[in-house]
XYZ file of C-alpha atoms in Angstrom:
376
model
C -79.403 11.703 21.318
C -82.444 10.238 19.602
C -85.702 12.090 20.285
C -88.794 10.055 21.144
C -91.279 9.598 18.330
C -93.941 11.542 20.244
C -91.652 14.582 20.572
C -90.874 14.484 16.836
C -94.571 14.281 15.964
C -95.356 17.200 18.302
C -92.575 19.317 16.789
C -93.802 18.552 13.251
C -97.381 19.465 14.189
C -96.233 22.729 15.808
C -94.208 23.565 12.684
C -97.148 22.853 10.371
C -99.503 24.962 12.500
C -97.036 27.863 12.562
C -96.477 27.543 8.819
C -100.223 27.494 8.165
C -100.716 30.617 10.296
C -97.894 32.376 8.437
C -99.359 31.459 5.044
C -102.772 32.599 6.251
C -101.414 35.975 7.327
C -99.627 36.405 4.006
C -102.823 35.618 2.092
C -104.803 37.925 4.360
C -102.296 40.722 3.853
C -102.360 40.237 0.083
C -106.043 39.706 -0.602
C -107.993 41.125 2.375
C -108.288 44.918 2.071
C -108.274 47.036 5.206
C -106.905 44.293 7.446
C -105.009 46.902 9.493
C -108.278 47.897 11.180
C -107.941 44.789 13.364
C -105.424 46.762 15.431
C -108.182 49.144 16.532
C -109.103 46.991 19.575
C -105.430 46.900 20.586
C -105.237 50.681 20.270
C -108.429 51.072 22.298
C -107.141 48.716 24.975
C -103.826 50.584 25.226
C -105.465 53.999 25.501
C -108.120 52.903 27.993
C -105.707 50.877 30.131
C -103.361 53.849 30.401
C -106.245 56.166 31.230
C -107.675 53.793 33.836
C -104.283 53.211 35.423
C -103.598 56.960 35.565
C -106.860 58.534 36.737
C -109.542 55.874 37.202
C -108.045 52.945 39.087
C -109.008 52.368 42.713
C -105.927 51.815 44.896
C -105.505 48.646 46.909
C -107.067 49.167 50.344
C -104.536 46.942 52.060
C -107.250 45.256 54.102
C -109.863 42.569 53.639
C -113.583 42.593 54.362
C -114.446 41.750 57.966
C -117.736 42.239 59.848
C -118.174 45.813 61.093
C -120.811 46.535 63.707
C -121.573 50.094 62.644
C -121.349 52.137 59.429
C -118.261 54.255 58.716
C -118.306 57.310 60.952
C -119.216 60.602 59.346
C -121.077 59.137 56.373
C -124.818 59.524 55.878
C -126.857 56.647 54.404
C -127.034 58.427 51.030
C -123.252 58.853 51.008
C -122.755 55.168 51.868
C -125.141 54.165 49.082
C -123.340 56.395 46.596
C -119.894 55.168 47.625
C -120.741 51.487 47.202
C -121.596 51.784 43.504
C -120.290 55.262 42.624
C -123.738 56.583 41.745
C -126.653 58.160 43.581
C -129.635 55.852 43.188
C -133.311 56.284 44.112
C -133.008 54.417 47.385
C -130.142 56.691 48.442
C -132.603 59.598 48.310
C -135.593 57.898 49.918
C -133.463 56.450 52.715
C -132.489 60.016 53.601
C -136.121 60.734 54.484
C -136.105 57.817 56.916
C -132.772 58.909 58.351
C -134.048 62.458 58.895
C -137.027 60.973 60.715
C -134.743 58.833 62.886
C -132.733 61.974 63.743
C -135.898 63.729 64.872
C -136.209 66.297 62.096
C -139.468 64.997 60.637
C -142.373 62.711 61.426
C -144.060 60.542 58.786
C -147.789 59.993 58.982
C -149.477 57.364 56.828
C -152.831 58.338 55.328
C -155.303 56.078 53.511
C -158.208 57.699 51.672
C -161.149 55.419 50.914
C -163.671 56.002 48.123
C -166.234 53.207 47.853
C -164.020 50.110 47.603
C -160.956 51.995 46.374
C -158.109 52.953 48.694
C -155.342 55.428 48.032
C -152.332 55.683 50.312
C -150.489 58.921 50.909
C -148.071 60.276 53.484
C -147.978 63.507 55.431
C -144.519 64.763 56.380
C -144.311 66.951 59.485
C -141.298 69.173 60.137
C -140.426 68.838 63.831
C -137.380 71.096 63.952
C -137.713 74.627 62.528
C -134.997 75.934 60.227
C -133.297 77.973 62.946
C -132.595 74.736 64.828
C -130.955 72.888 61.957
C -127.497 74.250 62.690
C -124.591 72.157 61.441
C -126.288 68.847 62.127
C -127.441 68.516 58.540
C -125.423 67.602 55.478
C -125.933 69.863 52.438
C -128.060 67.288 50.618
C -130.237 66.788 53.703
C -130.777 70.535 53.979
C -131.740 70.758 50.306
C -134.255 67.953 50.777
C -135.886 69.569 53.786
C -135.994 72.969 52.119
C -137.711 71.562 49.048
C -140.113 69.296 50.930
C -141.209 71.999 53.373
C -141.040 74.988 51.041
C -144.660 75.816 51.827
C -144.696 75.293 55.571
C -144.146 72.713 58.283
C -146.517 70.095 56.861
C -146.418 68.569 53.378
C -148.388 65.832 51.715
C -146.140 63.562 49.688
C -148.420 63.654 46.631
C -148.116 67.458 46.540
C -144.418 67.097 45.647
C -145.300 65.448 42.333
C -143.933 67.333 39.311
C -142.088 69.659 41.691
C -139.418 67.850 43.689
C -137.572 66.535 40.619
C -135.822 69.887 40.156
C -133.948 69.352 43.431
C -132.533 65.930 42.523
C -129.541 67.151 40.454
C -128.561 69.487 43.322
C -128.907 66.665 45.878
C -126.815 64.360 43.741
C -124.097 66.971 43.330
C -124.082 67.727 47.060
C -123.655 64.050 47.933
C -120.741 63.592 45.562
C -119.134 66.872 46.636
C -119.360 65.763 50.265
C -117.646 62.464 49.452
C -114.861 64.294 47.627
C -114.510 66.735 50.529
C -114.233 63.808 52.936
C -111.405 62.358 50.854
C -113.244 59.404 49.289
C -112.541 60.317 45.656
C -109.706 61.912 43.765
C -112.330 63.363 41.439
C -115.999 62.862 40.728
C -116.559 59.419 39.140
C -118.648 61.216 36.539
C -115.675 63.424 35.718
C -113.372 60.408 35.656
C -115.747 58.698 33.265
C -115.644 61.856 31.167
C -112.047 60.988 30.372
C -113.369 57.816 28.753
C -115.557 59.891 26.444
C -112.579 62.088 25.585
C -110.558 58.953 24.788
C -113.309 57.603 22.506
C -113.496 60.930 20.676
C -109.688 61.018 20.322
C -109.610 57.517 18.821
C -112.427 58.465 16.451
C -110.577 61.610 15.366
C -107.415 59.559 14.785
C -109.276 57.202 12.449
C -110.856 60.155 10.662
C -107.414 61.719 10.214
C -106.011 58.495 8.764
C -108.894 58.313 6.321
C -108.387 61.972 5.372
C -104.648 61.431 4.840
C -105.326 58.676 2.352
C -105.360 55.518 4.433
C -108.748 54.671 2.989
C -107.838 51.008 2.765
C -108.423 50.849 6.532
C -112.129 51.021 5.804
C -112.324 48.865 2.689
C -113.473 45.760 4.554
C -116.868 46.458 6.075
C -117.024 43.176 8.075
C -113.599 43.815 9.624
C -114.516 47.423 10.346
C -117.759 46.438 12.082
C -116.156 43.572 14.023
C -113.202 45.660 15.176
C -115.511 48.520 16.092
C -117.733 46.287 18.210
C -114.784 44.710 20.028
C -113.323 48.160 20.659
C -116.666 49.401 21.987
C -116.826 46.504 24.457
C -113.260 47.200 25.617
C -114.103 50.887 26.057
C -117.283 50.098 27.996
C -115.545 47.666 30.353
C -112.864 50.195 31.239
C -115.365 53.082 31.505
C -117.271 51.124 34.171
C -114.124 50.972 36.302
C -113.292 54.683 36.190
C -114.233 55.308 39.809
C -111.118 57.164 40.991
C -111.357 56.426 44.700
C -108.566 57.403 47.067
C -106.899 54.977 49.479
C -109.248 56.277 52.171
C -112.197 55.758 49.831
C -111.127 52.195 49.046
C -110.716 51.384 52.734
C -114.053 52.980 53.578
C -115.620 50.872 50.853
C -114.218 47.758 52.552
C -115.683 48.970 55.848
C -119.093 49.448 54.191
C -118.956 45.910 52.833
C -118.028 44.695 56.299
C -121.044 46.495 57.771
C -123.230 44.951 55.072
C -121.821 41.542 56.012
C -122.753 42.160 59.645
C -126.313 43.155 58.685
C -126.638 40.048 56.539
C -125.470 37.636 59.226
C -126.293 39.321 62.537
C -127.264 36.808 65.212
C -129.873 37.110 67.940
C -127.351 36.908 70.795
C -125.441 39.929 69.535
C -128.661 41.868 68.861
C -129.727 41.425 72.476
C -126.528 43.188 73.538
C -127.096 46.144 71.189
C -128.798 49.412 72.274
C -132.609 49.373 71.948
C -132.634 51.916 69.108
C -130.202 49.978 66.897
C -132.925 48.656 64.573
C -134.280 52.036 63.529
C -130.914 53.806 63.782
C -129.326 51.576 61.143
C -132.485 50.943 59.103
C -131.667 53.710 56.550
C -128.260 52.099 55.979
C -129.909 48.714 55.534
C -132.172 50.308 52.916
C -129.309 51.702 50.806
C -127.444 48.393 51.080
C -130.522 46.412 50.052
C -130.612 44.265 53.199
C -133.534 45.829 55.076
C -135.551 42.598 55.056
C -132.687 40.578 56.557
C -132.050 43.346 59.070
C -135.712 43.330 60.104
C -135.860 39.537 60.364
C -132.954 39.596 62.802
C -134.955 41.832 65.157
C -138.240 39.909 64.931
C -139.453 39.104 68.442
C -136.781 41.364 69.987
C -137.931 44.883 69.090
C -141.483 45.305 70.371
C -142.009 49.090 70.349
C -142.647 50.926 67.051
C -140.543 53.985 66.159
C -142.172 57.217 67.317
C -141.400 58.971 64.028
C -143.797 56.872 61.930
C -147.553 56.952 62.447
C -149.450 54.075 60.872
C -153.019 54.584 59.686
C -154.332 51.567 61.568
C -151.925 51.780 64.475
C -149.964 48.796 65.754
C -151.307 45.649 67.352
C -148.052 44.034 68.331
C -145.116 45.634 66.510
C -143.323 43.426 63.984
C -140.037 44.710 62.464
C -140.600 42.602 59.325
C -143.977 44.188 58.611
C -142.545 47.607 59.422
C -139.675 47.056 56.989
C -142.210 46.146 54.312
C -144.065 49.376 55.060
C -140.814 51.304 54.603
C -140.224 49.560 51.294
C -143.723 50.463 50.125
C -143.275 54.061 51.258
C -139.908 54.291 49.514
C -141.504 53.049 46.292
C -144.228 55.717 46.521
C -141.639 58.397 47.254
C -139.577 57.319 44.298
C -142.530 57.714 41.946
C -143.272 61.175 43.308
C -139.693 62.439 43.454
C -138.873 61.627 39.821
C -142.176 62.700 38.298
C -141.838 65.713 36.028
C -144.182 67.602 33.691
C -144.128 66.384 30.114
C -142.862 69.753 28.966
C -139.780 69.391 31.175
C -136.644 67.991 29.573
C -134.258 68.487 32.482
C -134.766 64.987 33.866
C -134.162 63.832 37.385
C -130.392 64.071 37.350
C -129.911 60.362 37.995
C -127.768 58.528 35.506
C -126.300 55.094 35.247
C -127.320 52.118 37.266
C -126.016 50.644 40.396
C -127.003 47.036 40.257
C -127.034 46.534 44.032
C -130.246 44.564 43.981
C -133.266 45.081 46.163
C -135.012 47.366 43.690
C -135.808 46.970 40.037
C -137.211 49.014 37.253
C -136.523 52.480 35.950
C -137.326 56.067 36.511
C -134.042 57.552 37.579
C -132.546 57.612 34.139
C -130.436 54.901 32.571
C -131.224 51.450 33.916
C -129.127 49.081 35.917
C -131.380 47.693 38.595
C -131.261 50.513 41.055
C -134.760 51.773 40.838
C -137.665 50.331 42.723
């Protein structure tokens, strides 16, 4: 059988390319010192893939995202916000204040002090339920928040919490994650799972140090190869470390339900809203805040909800309640709370306890440690 000319040409080209690659490798092996370091990214990939597959991989939920008309039962807004990006962000904390107000534990009063032409806004938080009435209705992180806000009595000015409340944030964060683990959402704390990534990086570093100590110094003779391989390995490590979330099957399915609820809040129509209970807007507002869709949620209720929530007292009162304006007021209040909650004396080095970034949108900036677009 006679092969077509095109097939012969293709075979010759493939042979020449393969031969050139072989010659190149032989020259590299002979004249390029330390070429073996190029296997470092492969080693990093193998270690991190095995680690991720063993302890960090989220299982398949076995279900797809579909609109859900309420948040997952038994999860507070802060827990929903933490579950969706595996970190407790500023809005997860500030939304808890709104949720406690919706539940009837506190009332929020807006205050505006005027000096000449300058205005300064503050908020007074009133405790409506005394401690003996809290019972089991509160989650641990909600109890910690109330105890720290009302440590001095039943009335607290938000500005008075500056340089004081920050000490409670690490405890709140730990309580939220512990609650999610207790409810079966995680096999282990995502922070602990990510700790395995640090252990893996240290182990790889110790292996390279051992090879150098045992005489394999030629691994490090080529500085460009060493730097290039190190950078590629660092990127591989970082990509896998981001995925070390360690959810359970229940956690993965709950995550799908949260996304379905977010889809509902994004696309809710007026006809369905009219069939919902009258308190739906304020009841789910804290969840809309942690999911970053409070403006869309408010727009859906414009012209439908006409009575303001009784847990928020505006300085100027209301002349025709508008959910969109109210949502903007909540956003402004959350921003002020964020600034107060994370403020710490210069002498303090303990920080706020917030690490990493969520990247869920809606807020920008820093203040809760390590960026990522989850601050206000």
